[in-house]
Coordinates of C-alpha atoms in Angstrom, one line a residue:
M1 CA 0.0 0.0 0.0
R2 CA 2.7 2.4 1.0
S3 CA 4.7 1.5 -2.1
S4 CA 1.7 2.3 -4.3
Y5 CA 1.2 5.6 -2.6
W6 CA 4.8 6.7 -3.1
M7 CA 4.6 5.7 -6.8
K8 CA 1.5 7.8 -7.3
T9 CA 3.1 10.8 -5.5
A10 CA 6.2 10.5 -7.7
E11 CA 4.1 10.4 -10.8
K12 CA 2.3 13.6 -9.8
E13 CA 5.6 15.4 -9.0
W14 CA 7.0 14.3 -12.4
F15 CA 3.9 15.5 -14.2
V16 CA 3.9 18.9 -12.3
T17 CA 7.6 19.4 -13.1
V18 CA 7.3 18.6 -16.8
Y19 CA 4.1 20.5 -17.2
G20 CA 5.6 23.5 -15.3
K21 CA 8.6 23.5 -17.5
R22 CA 6.5 23.5 -20.6
L23 CA 4.3 26.3 -19.3
L24 CA 7.5 28.3 -18.5
F25 CA 8.8 27.7 -22.0
L26 CA 5.6 28.8 -23.6
F27 CA 5.4 31.8 -21.3
S28 CA 8.9 32.8 -22.2
F29 CA 8.3 32.2 -25.9
F30 CA 5.2 34.4 -25.9
L31 CA 7.0 37.1 -23.8
L32 CA 9.9 37.2 -26.2
A33 CA 7.5 37.4 -29.2
F34 CA 5.6 40.2 -27.5
A35 CA 8.9 42.1 -26.8
L36 CA 10.0 41.7 -30.4
L37 CA 6.6 43.0 -31.6
L38 CA 6.9 46.0 -29.3
M39 CA 10.4 46.7 -30.6
H40 CA 9.1 46.4 -34.2
L41 CA 6.2 48.8 -33.4
G42 CA 8.7 51.1 -31.8
V43 CA 10.9 51.2 -34.9
I44 CA 7.8 51.9 -37.0
Q45 CA 6.5 54.6 -34.6
I46 CA 9.8 56.3 -33.8
G47 CA 12.1 55.5 -36.7
R48 CA 9.7 55.4 -39.6
G49 CA 6.6 57.0 -38.1
E50 CA 7.0 60.2 -40.1
Q51 CA 7.6 58.3 -43.3
Y52 CA 4.4 56.2 -42.9
A53 CA 2.4 59.2 -41.8
F54 CA 3.6 61.1 -45.0
L55 CA 2.6 58.1 -47.2
A56 CA -0.8 58.0 -45.5
L57 CA -1.3 61.7 -46.1
E58 CA -0.4 61.2 -49.8
R59 CA -3.0 58.5 -50.2
Q60 CA -5.7 60.7 -48.6
T61 CA -5.0 63.8 -50.7
R62 CA -4.3 65.2 -54.1
S63 CA -1.1 67.1 -53.7
L64 CA 0.8 69.6 -55.7
Y65 CA 4.5 70.0 -54.7
L66 CA 5.5 73.6 -54.8
E67 CA 9.1 72.8 -55.7
D68 CA 10.1 72.2 -59.3
Y69 CA 12.9 69.8 -58.5
P70 CA 12.7 68.4 -54.9
R71 CA 16.4 68.1 -54.0
G72 CA 18.9 69.5 -51.5
D73 CA 20.8 72.7 -52.4
I74 CA 24.4 73.1 -53.6
L75 CA 25.7 76.0 -51.7
D76 CA 28.8 78.2 -51.6
R77 CA 30.8 78.6 -48.5
R78 CA 28.5 81.3 -47.1
G79 CA 25.3 79.4 -47.8
Q80 CA 24.4 81.0 -51.2
S81 CA 22.8 78.7 -53.7
L82 CA 25.0 78.1 -56.7
T83 CA 22.1 77.1 -58.9
G84 CA 20.4 80.4 -58.0
R85 CA 17.4 78.9 -56.2
L86 CA 14.5 81.4 -55.7
Q87 CA 10.9 81.6 -54.8
A88 CA 8.2 83.2 -57.0
N89 CA 4.4 83.5 -56.9
R90 CA 2.5 81.2 -59.3
V91 CA -1.2 80.6 -60.1
V92 CA -2.0 77.2 -58.6
V93 CA -5.1 75.4 -59.9
F94 CA -7.1 72.4 -58.5
P95 CA -9.4 71.6 -61.4
S96 CA -11.8 69.5 -59.4
L97 CA -12.7 72.5 -57.3
I98 CA -13.3 74.9 -60.2
P99 CA -17.1 75.1 -60.9
D100 CA -16.9 76.8 -64.4
R101 CA -13.6 76.0 -66.1
T102 CA -14.5 78.1 -69.2
E103 CA -15.1 81.2 -67.1
A104 CA -11.9 80.4 -65.2
A105 CA -9.9 80.2 -68.4
R106 CA -11.2 83.5 -69.6
F107 CA -10.6 85.2 -66.3
L108 CA -7.0 84.0 -66.0
G109 CA -6.3 84.7 -69.7
T110 CA -7.4 88.3 -69.2
V111 CA -5.3 88.8 -66.1
L112 CA -2.2 87.1 -67.4
G113 CA -2.5 88.6 -70.9
V114 CA -2.6 85.2 -72.8
P115 CA -5.4 83.6 -74.9
A116 CA -7.8 81.5 -72.8
D117 CA -7.1 78.4 -74.9
R118 CA -3.5 78.4 -73.5
I119 CA -5.0 78.3 -69.9
S120 CA -7.6 75.6 -70.6
P121 CA -5.2 72.6 -70.6
Y122 CA -4.2 73.4 -67.0
L123 CA -7.8 73.3 -65.9
T124 CA -8.3 69.6 -66.4
G125 CA -6.7 66.6 -64.7
D126 CA -4.3 66.9 -61.8
P127 CA -3.4 70.0 -59.8
A128 CA -0.8 72.3 -61.4
Y129 CA 0.8 75.7 -61.4
L130 CA 0.9 77.9 -64.4
P131 CA 4.3 78.7 -65.9
R132 CA 3.8 82.4 -65.9
D133 CA 5.5 85.2 -63.9
L134 CA 3.1 87.3 -61.9
T135 CA 3.3 91.1 -61.2
P136 CA 2.0 92.4 -57.8
G137 CA -1.1 93.7 -59.6
M138 CA -1.9 90.2 -61.1
V139 CA -1.6 88.7 -57.7
E140 CA -3.9 91.2 -56.1
T141 CA -6.6 90.7 -58.9
I142 CA -6.6 86.9 -58.6
R143 CA -6.8 87.0 -54.9
E144 CA -9.6 89.6 -54.8
K145 CA -11.6 87.4 -57.3
G146 CA -11.4 84.5 -54.9
M147 CA -12.4 81.9 -57.5
P148 CA -12.7 78.4 -56.1
G149 CA -9.8 76.1 -57.0
I150 CA -7.5 79.0 -58.0
V151 CA -5.0 80.4 -55.6
V152 CA -1.7 82.2 -55.7
L153 CA 1.2 80.5 -53.8
P154 CA 5.0 80.8 -53.7
V155 CA 6.8 78.1 -55.7
S156 CA 10.5 77.2 -55.2
F157 CA 12.6 77.1 -58.4
R158 CA 16.0 75.4 -58.4
Y159 CA 17.5 77.6 -61.1
G160 CA 17.7 81.3 -61.1
P161 CA 18.6 83.6 -64.0
R162 CA 22.3 83.0 -63.8
P163 CA 23.6 79.8 -62.1
L164 CA 27.3 79.7 -61.1
A165 CA 30.0 77.0 -61.6
V166 CA 27.7 75.0 -63.9
Q167 CA 30.3 72.5 -65.0
V168 CA 31.1 71.7 -61.4
V169 CA 27.5 71.7 -60.1
G170 CA 26.4 69.6 -63.1
Y171 CA 22.9 69.0 -64.4
L172 CA 19.8 66.8 -64.1
G173 CA 18.2 64.3 -66.4
R174 CA 15.3 61.9 -66.4
A175 CA 16.0 58.4 -65.0
Q176 CA 15.4 55.9 -67.8
S177 CA 16.8 52.6 -66.6
R178 CA 15.2 50.3 -64.0
T179 CA 18.7 48.9 -63.3
E180 CA 19.9 52.4 -62.5
L181 CA 17.0 53.1 -60.2
A182 CA 17.4 49.7 -58.4
A183 CA 21.1 50.6 -57.7
L184 CA 20.2 54.0 -56.4
Q185 CA 17.4 52.6 -54.2
N186 CA 19.6 49.9 -52.8
S187 CA 22.5 52.2 -51.9
S188 CA 20.4 55.2 -50.7
G189 CA 17.3 53.6 -49.2
K190 CA 15.2 56.2 -50.9
A191 CA 12.3 55.6 -53.3
Y192 CA 13.0 56.2 -57.0
Q193 CA 10.6 56.0 -60.0
L194 CA 11.1 56.0 -63.7
N195 CA 11.4 59.6 -65.0
D196 CA 12.6 61.0 -61.7
W197 CA 15.1 63.8 -62.1
I198 CA 18.5 62.6 -61.1
G199 CA 22.0 64.0 -61.3
Q200 CA 23.8 63.3 -64.6
A201 CA 27.1 65.1 -64.0
G202 CA 29.2 67.1 -61.4
L203 CA 28.1 67.4 -57.8
E204 CA 24.5 66.7 -58.8
K205 CA 25.7 63.2 -59.8
F206 CA 28.3 62.6 -57.1
Y207 CA 25.9 63.4 -54.3
E208 CA 22.7 62.2 -55.9
Q209 CA 21.9 59.8 -53.1
E210 CA 22.3 62.6 -50.5
L211 CA 20.6 65.4 -52.4
K212 CA 17.5 63.3 -53.3
A213 CA 14.5 64.5 -51.4
T214 CA 12.2 62.1 -49.5
R215 CA 9.3 64.6 -49.2
P216 CA 8.4 68.1 -50.3
R217 CA 9.0 71.1 -48.1
D218 CA 6.1 73.0 -49.5
A219 CA 2.8 71.5 -50.9
A220 CA -0.8 72.4 -51.5
R221 CA -3.2 69.5 -50.7
L222 CA -6.8 68.7 -51.3
F223 CA -8.4 65.9 -49.1
V224 CA -10.4 63.4 -51.1
D225 CA -12.5 60.3 -50.5
A226 CA -11.8 56.8 -51.8
A227 CA -13.3 57.8 -55.2
G228 CA -11.1 60.9 -55.5
R229 CA -13.9 63.3 -54.8
P230 CA -13.1 66.4 -52.6
L231 CA -14.1 66.1 -49.0
P232 CA -16.5 68.9 -48.1
G233 CA -15.5 71.3 -45.5
L234 CA -11.7 70.6 -45.5
G235 CA -10.8 72.8 -48.5
L236 CA -7.2 73.4 -49.7
Q237 CA -4.4 73.2 -47.2
F238 CA -0.9 74.7 -47.7
A239 CA 2.0 73.2 -45.9
S240 CA 5.2 75.4 -45.9
G241 CA 8.7 75.1 -44.6
R242 CA 8.6 71.6 -43.3
K243 CA 11.9 69.9 -42.9
D244 CA 12.8 66.9 -45.0
P245 CA 14.6 64.4 -42.9
G246 CA 16.1 62.7 -46.0
R247 CA 17.6 65.4 -48.1
R248 CA 21.1 66.8 -47.6
H249 CA 22.7 70.0 -48.8
V250 CA 26.2 70.1 -50.3
V251 CA 28.3 73.1 -48.9
T252 CA 31.2 73.8 -51.3
T253 CA 34.4 75.9 -50.7
I254 CA 33.4 78.2 -53.5
D255 CA 32.9 81.9 -52.7
A256 CA 30.0 83.0 -55.0
R257 CA 31.3 86.6 -55.0
I258 CA 34.7 85.4 -56.4
Q259 CA 33.0 82.9 -58.7
Q260 CA 30.9 85.7 -60.1
V261 CA 33.9 87.9 -60.8
V262 CA 35.7 85.1 -62.5
E263 CA 32.7 84.3 -64.8
N264 CA 32.2 87.9 -65.7
V265 CA 35.8 88.3 -66.7
M266 CA 35.7 85.0 -68.7
D267 CA 32.6 86.0 -70.5
R268 CA 34.5 88.9 -72.0
R269 CA 38.0 87.5 -72.4
V270 CA 37.9 83.7 -72.5
K271 CA 35.9 81.8 -75.2
K272 CA 37.5 78.5 -74.3
G273 CA 39.4 77.7 -71.1
A274 CA 39.4 77.5 -67.4
V275 CA 40.1 79.5 -64.3
V276 CA 40.9 78.2 -60.8
V277 CA 41.1 80.5 -57.7
M278 CA 42.6 79.0 -54.6
D279 CA 42.8 80.1 -51.0
T280 CA 46.6 80.2 -50.4
R281 CA 46.6 79.1 -46.8
T282 CA 44.0 76.3 -46.9
G283 CA 44.0 75.0 -50.5
D284 CA 40.2 75.7 -50.7
I285 CA 39.0 76.2 -54.2
L286 CA 37.2 79.6 -54.1
A287 CA 36.2 79.6 -57.8
L288 CA 36.2 77.0 -60.6
A289 CA 35.0 78.0 -64.0
S290 CA 35.1 76.7 -67.5
R291 CA 34.2 78.1 -70.9
P292 CA 32.1 77.4 -73.0
A293 CA 29.3 77.3 -70.4
Y294 CA 25.7 76.2 -70.6
D295 CA 22.3 76.8 -69.1
P296 CA 21.7 73.8 -66.7
R297 CA 17.9 74.1 -66.6
P298 CA 16.6 70.8 -68.0
E299 CA 14.4 72.6 -70.6
A300 CA 17.4 74.3 -72.0
L301 CA 19.7 71.3 -72.3
P302 CA 18.3 69.8 -75.5
G303 CA 19.4 72.9 -77.4
Y304 CA 23.1 72.4 -76.4
L305 CA 22.9 68.7 -77.2
L306 CA 21.6 69.5 -80.7
T307 CA 24.4 72.0 -81.5
G308 CA 27.0 69.5 -80.3
E309 CA 29.6 72.1 -79.4
K310 CA 32.5 70.1 -78.1
G311 CA 33.5 71.0 -74.5
T312 CA 30.2 72.7 -73.5
F313 CA 29.6 70.3 -70.6
M314 CA 33.2 69.6 -69.8
D315 CA 34.8 70.7 -66.5
Q316 CA 38.0 71.9 -68.1
A317 CA 39.5 72.9 -64.7
T318 CA 39.9 69.2 -64.0
A319 CA 40.8 68.1 -67.5
L320 CA 44.3 67.3 -68.7
F321 CA 46.3 69.7 -70.9
Q322 CA 50.0 70.2 -71.6
P323 CA 51.1 72.9 -69.2
G324 CA 53.8 74.4 -71.4
S325 CA 56.4 76.6 -69.6
V326 CA 54.5 76.6 -66.3
F327 CA 56.2 73.2 -65.8
K328 CA 59.5 75.0 -65.8
V329 CA 58.7 75.7 -62.1
V330 CA 59.3 72.0 -61.5
V331 CA 62.5 71.9 -63.5
A332 CA 63.8 75.0 -61.8
A333 CA 62.9 73.7 -58.3
A334 CA 64.7 70.4 -59.0
A335 CA 67.8 72.1 -60.3
L336 CA 68.0 74.6 -57.4
A337 CA 67.3 72.0 -54.7
E338 CA 69.8 69.5 -56.2
G339 CA 72.5 72.2 -56.3
L340 CA 72.8 71.9 -60.1
V341 CA 72.3 75.7 -60.6
T342 CA 71.9 78.9 -58.7
P343 CA 69.9 81.9 -59.7
D344 CA 73.1 83.4 -61.0
S345 CA 74.4 80.5 -63.1
R346 CA 75.2 81.7 -66.6
F347 CA 74.0 80.3 -69.9
T348 CA 74.0 81.3 -73.6
C349 CA 70.9 81.5 -75.7
R350 CA 71.3 81.7 -79.5
G351 CA 67.6 82.2 -80.2
S352 CA 66.3 80.7 -83.4
A353 CA 69.8 79.2 -84.1
D354 CA 69.8 77.2 -80.9
E355 CA 69.6 73.4 -80.8
P356 CA 68.0 71.0 -80.1
V357 CA 65.2 73.5 -79.4
R358 CA 65.2 77.1 -80.6
C359 CA 64.1 80.0 -78.4
W360 CA 60.8 81.8 -78.9
Y361 CA 62.9 85.0 -79.0
G362 CA 64.6 84.8 -82.5
P363 CA 67.6 87.1 -81.8
G364 CA 68.4 85.1 -78.7
H365 CA 68.9 86.2 -75.1
G366 CA 72.7 86.0 -75.4
N367 CA 74.6 85.6 -72.1
I368 CA 71.8 85.2 -69.5
N369 CA 71.6 84.0 -65.9
F370 CA 69.2 81.3 -64.7
S371 CA 66.9 83.7 -62.9
R372 CA 66.6 85.8 -66.0
A373 CA 66.1 82.7 -68.2
F374 CA 63.2 81.8 -66.0
A375 CA 61.6 85.2 -66.2
E376 CA 62.0 85.3 -70.0
S377 CA 61.0 81.6 -70.3
C378 CA 64.1 80.8 -72.4
N379 CA 63.6 77.3 -73.8
P380 CA 67.2 76.4 -74.7
V381 CA 68.3 77.0 -71.1
F382 CA 65.7 74.8 -69.6
V383 CA 66.4 72.0 -72.2
R384 CA 70.0 72.0 -71.1
V385 CA 69.1 72.0 -67.4
G386 CA 66.5 69.3 -68.0
L387 CA 69.0 67.1 -69.8
E388 CA 71.5 67.5 -67.0
L389 CA 68.9 66.7 -64.3
G390 CA 67.7 63.6 -66.0
P391 CA 64.2 62.2 -66.1
E392 CA 64.3 60.6 -62.6
K393 CA 64.8 63.9 -60.8
I394 CA 62.2 65.7 -62.9
I395 CA 59.7 63.0 -62.2
E396 CA 60.5 63.0 -58.5
Y397 CA 59.9 66.8 -58.1
A398 CA 56.8 66.7 -60.3
R399 CA 55.4 64.2 -57.8
R400 CA 56.4 66.3 -54.9
F401 CA 54.3 69.2 -56.4
G402 CA 51.3 66.9 -56.7
L403 CA 51.3 66.4 -60.5
D404 CA 50.5 62.8 -60.1
N405 CA 47.6 63.5 -57.8
Q406 CA 44.3 64.5 -59.4
A407 CA 42.3 64.1 -56.2
I408 CA 40.2 67.0 -55.0
T409 CA 38.7 66.7 -51.5
G410 CA 34.9 66.2 -51.8
Y411 CA 34.9 66.2 -55.6
P412 CA 35.4 62.5 -56.6
V413 CA 36.3 63.0 -60.3
T414 CA 37.6 59.8 -61.9
P415 CA 41.4 60.2 -62.5
D416 CA 42.4 60.4 -66.1
P417 CA 44.9 57.5 -66.7
R418 CA 46.7 59.5 -69.5
Q419 CA 48.6 61.3 -66.8
D420 CA 51.7 59.2 -66.5
L421 CA 54.9 61.0 -65.3
G422 CA 56.8 57.8 -66.0
L423 CA 56.6 58.7 -69.7
I424 CA 59.1 61.5 -69.2
A425 CA 61.8 58.8 -68.9
A426 CA 60.8 57.2 -72.2
S427 CA 63.1 57.5 -75.1
H428 CA 63.3 60.9 -76.8
N429 CA 60.8 62.5 -74.3
L430 CA 63.1 64.4 -72.0
V431 CA 63.7 67.5 -74.2
N432 CA 59.9 68.2 -74.7
S433 CA 59.1 67.3 -71.1
S434 CA 61.6 69.9 -69.8
L435 CA 59.4 72.5 -71.5
G436 CA 56.1 71.1 -70.2
Q437 CA 55.1 69.5 -73.5
G438 CA 55.3 65.9 -75.0
P439 CA 53.9 63.5 -72.4
V440 CA 53.6 66.0 -69.6
L441 CA 49.9 66.6 -68.7
A442 CA 48.3 68.5 -65.8
T443 CA 44.9 69.9 -64.9
P444 CA 44.4 73.6 -64.1
V445 CA 43.6 72.6 -60.5
Q446 CA 46.9 70.7 -60.3
L447 CA 48.8 73.7 -61.6
A448 CA 47.1 76.0 -59.0
A449 CA 48.1 73.5 -56.2
M450 CA 51.7 73.4 -57.6
I451 CA 52.1 77.2 -57.6
N452 CA 50.4 77.4 -54.3
V453 CA 53.3 75.4 -52.8
L454 CA 55.5 78.5 -53.4
A455 CA 52.8 80.9 -52.2
N456 CA 52.4 78.8 -49.1
N457 CA 56.2 78.8 -48.3
G458 CA 56.9 75.3 -49.6
T459 CA 53.9 73.3 -48.3
Y460 CA 51.7 71.3 -50.6
I461 CA 48.0 71.1 -49.7
Q462 CA 45.5 68.9 -51.6
P463 CA 42.8 71.1 -53.1
R464 CA 39.4 71.0 -51.5
L465 CA 36.0 71.7 -53.1
V466 CA 33.4 70.4 -50.6
M467 CA 33.4 71.4 -46.9
E468 CA 30.4 69.5 -45.6
L469 CA 27.0 68.0 -46.0
R470 CA 24.1 69.5 -44.0
D471 CA 20.7 68.2 -43.1
D472 CA 17.6 70.2 -43.7
G473 CA 17.9 71.8 -40.4
G474 CA 21.4 73.2 -41.2
R475 CA 23.3 70.8 -39.0
P476 CA 26.5 69.2 -40.4
V477 CA 26.2 65.4 -40.9
R478 CA 29.4 64.8 -42.8
T479 CA 32.6 67.0 -43.0
F480 CA 35.5 67.1 -45.4
P481 CA 38.5 68.5 -43.4
V482 CA 41.3 70.4 -45.0
E483 CA 44.0 67.9 -46.0
K484 CA 47.2 68.0 -43.9
G485 CA 49.9 69.6 -45.9
H486 CA 53.5 68.4 -46.3
R487 CA 56.7 70.2 -47.1
V488 CA 57.9 70.0 -50.7
L489 CA 61.0 72.2 -50.8
P490 CA 63.4 73.7 -48.2
P491 CA 62.8 77.4 -47.3
S492 CA 65.9 78.5 -49.1
V493 CA 64.8 77.1 -52.5
V494 CA 61.3 78.5 -51.9
A495 CA 62.7 82.0 -51.4
Q496 CA 64.8 81.7 -54.6
L497 CA 61.8 80.5 -56.7
R498 CA 59.5 83.2 -55.3
E499 CA 62.0 85.9 -56.2
M500 CA 62.3 84.4 -59.7
M501 CA 58.6 84.3 -60.2
E502 CA 58.3 87.9 -59.1
Q503 CA 60.7 88.8 -61.8
V504 CA 58.4 87.2 -64.4
T505 CA 55.8 89.9 -63.7
T506 CA 58.2 92.8 -63.2
R507 CA 60.9 92.2 -65.9
G508 CA 59.8 89.1 -67.8
V509 CA 57.2 87.8 -70.2
G510 CA 54.4 88.0 -67.5
R511 CA 54.4 91.8 -67.0
E512 CA 50.7 91.9 -68.0
A513 CA 50.0 90.1 -64.7
Y514 CA 51.7 92.7 -62.5
L515 CA 49.5 94.4 -59.9
P516 CA 50.6 97.9 -58.9
G517 CA 50.7 98.5 -55.2
C518 CA 50.7 94.9 -54.0
G519 CA 52.7 93.1 -56.7
S520 CA 52.2 89.6 -58.0
A521 CA 54.3 86.6 -59.0
G522 CA 53.8 83.6 -61.3
K523 CA 54.8 81.8 -64.5
T524 CA 53.5 82.0 -68.0
G525 CA 53.1 79.1 -70.4
S526 CA 52.4 78.6 -74.1
A527 CA 51.7 75.0 -75.1
Q528 CA 51.6 74.4 -78.9
V529 CA 48.4 72.4 -79.8
D530 CA 48.8 72.1 -83.6
D531 CA 50.9 73.1 -86.6
H532 CA 49.0 76.3 -87.2
G533 CA 50.5 78.3 -84.4
R534 CA 47.6 77.9 -82.0
V535 CA 48.6 77.5 -78.4
N536 CA 47.0 76.9 -75.0
A537 CA 48.0 80.0 -73.1
W538 CA 48.6 79.8 -69.3
F539 CA 49.4 82.0 -66.4
S540 CA 49.6 80.7 -62.8
G541 CA 50.5 82.9 -59.9
Y542 CA 49.6 84.5 -56.7
A543 CA 49.2 87.9 -55.0
P544 CA 49.9 90.0 -53.0
V545 CA 53.5 89.1 -53.6
H546 CA 54.7 89.4 -49.9
D547 CA 51.6 88.0 -48.2
P548 CA 49.8 85.9 -50.7
R549 CA 46.0 85.5 -50.3
Y550 CA 45.0 83.9 -53.6
T551 CA 46.6 81.6 -56.1
I552 CA 45.0 81.8 -59.6
T553 CA 45.6 79.6 -62.6
V554 CA 44.3 80.8 -66.0
L555 CA 44.0 78.7 -69.1
V556 CA 43.0 80.3 -72.4
R557 CA 42.7 77.7 -75.1
E558 CA 43.7 78.7 -78.7
G559 CA 45.3 81.9 -77.3
I560 CA 48.3 83.9 -78.5
S561 CA 50.7 83.3 -75.6
G562 CA 50.6 83.1 -71.8
G563 CA 51.9 86.6 -71.5
E564 CA 49.4 88.2 -73.9
S565 CA 46.3 86.0 -73.4
A566 CA 46.3 84.6 -69.9
A567 CA 48.3 87.1 -67.8
P568 CA 45.8 90.0 -68.3
V569 CA 42.9 87.7 -67.2
F570 CA 44.8 86.9 -64.0
R571 CA 45.4 90.6 -63.3
E572 CA 41.8 91.6 -63.9
I573 CA 40.4 88.9 -61.6
M574 CA 42.9 89.6 -58.9
E575 CA 42.3 93.3 -59.0
Q576 CA 38.6 92.7 -58.3
I577 CA 38.8 90.0 -55.7
L578 CA 41.6 91.4 -53.5
P579 CA 39.4 94.2 -52.1
L580 CA 36.6 91.8 -51.1
P581 CA 36.4 91.1 -47.4
P582 CA 37.3 87.5 -46.4
A583 CA 34.5 84.9 -46.5

């Protein structure tokens, strides 16, 4: 009896234990599932709540975005839009609210001074704004009329009358490929649709994923039912100035004041070419301009594509060209640093009778020292110095000056593989290379950085074009610090080269670049581009001469010479930007 009792008791304990463990397991399982569900709801509510609320609002309304291209801005260093973004009043129509569309077309046509049949297409279908500028009188008349479904609202336009730095900023185009859209969506996490406007070149392309908006800042909305009929009593609603959590704004190092000066001068003096203005102390690019230029508004682009003018869309400031005699700075630096010459070393120039390369000055410079040969850009002297240096030393110093580095901080242009300093060492290349021709290629930005080494007392700083990315509230979310510089030349060599470059503008072939009062220094270049005497004319230099603020490189394609074509452009730009207060 007792044995049977203990067996039954043991069975009960076993059952309770096993059943209790199962209950505990199930309880833990459901508790974990509930916790995960709460976490998921928290993510939706906190992390994506705004996004889902916005999508719900879009389904409940017929909306008109009051922004022609919903994207982040591309700004200069002081926050000025480089595309010229502006706001302007427009007539906004919601056709479903207009009781008599014929009367509305006649009224708007009379006010705007256009035939009614040009208004009628906008009064059917989806909400729209009329592409017509309004005077204050027009605005007052339309508002006084108070016609249902017709209002005047401010619309934000990406492009103003004169955008700046268009080759750098780039342009927009319609997305055509589903593969392209899928790649953008996967990398950015943003929604893309066919025919969305996306960046096709320049900063618009490089920062497409950051610039892309996730919602409009300004919108006019009409609440509708499931059948799309307006809900009575709610009327039109206008949402303005809302922050977009997804869009970013690109803040460049460009100073719009300096950029405007550069472009004004180029419009008068440079049909084809480029100008780079650099802050001497930081390496920041304050202006970057190319000619020919174009109007980046999407409606204007087809006209340029039809004409097919070569170079219209090219950023020539980052393209490769033969630098001509500006490269003599490298040869001179190597020769002085290696002790091969001093500024007073003597040479003989026989002009057009010299070999293997004749001098541009037919009678010859005669007995001339190295400093004077630099100021006069005497080719025979630099050929002899280059041959004595040898290709290895020239290559070494060209690399020290950054002529193998096409990188620009914040501006990820794909490097051009044609730039290969090693070709200087190839057979029969050394003579032409010593004069900055043959296989020697450099971009205007690179030459500005090279000359900036001397303006900056021997320190090379990689150029920078983008300072930071900001969110829609103006807070930095990513920064691009100034690159740490490194010394290229000893101070003694820098002092010798600076004195020689000063002689270029006071006694030599670059006198047209001289600035009375503060002085300037630099080097001319004239790189032959064909057998018809056409040259790419260069001047690269800095000012003021004793306390440099700006380094400028000017390229005038198909010019006469560096001294005649490029140096005056340098002087005119520098004269206008030096009085400007610092940014």
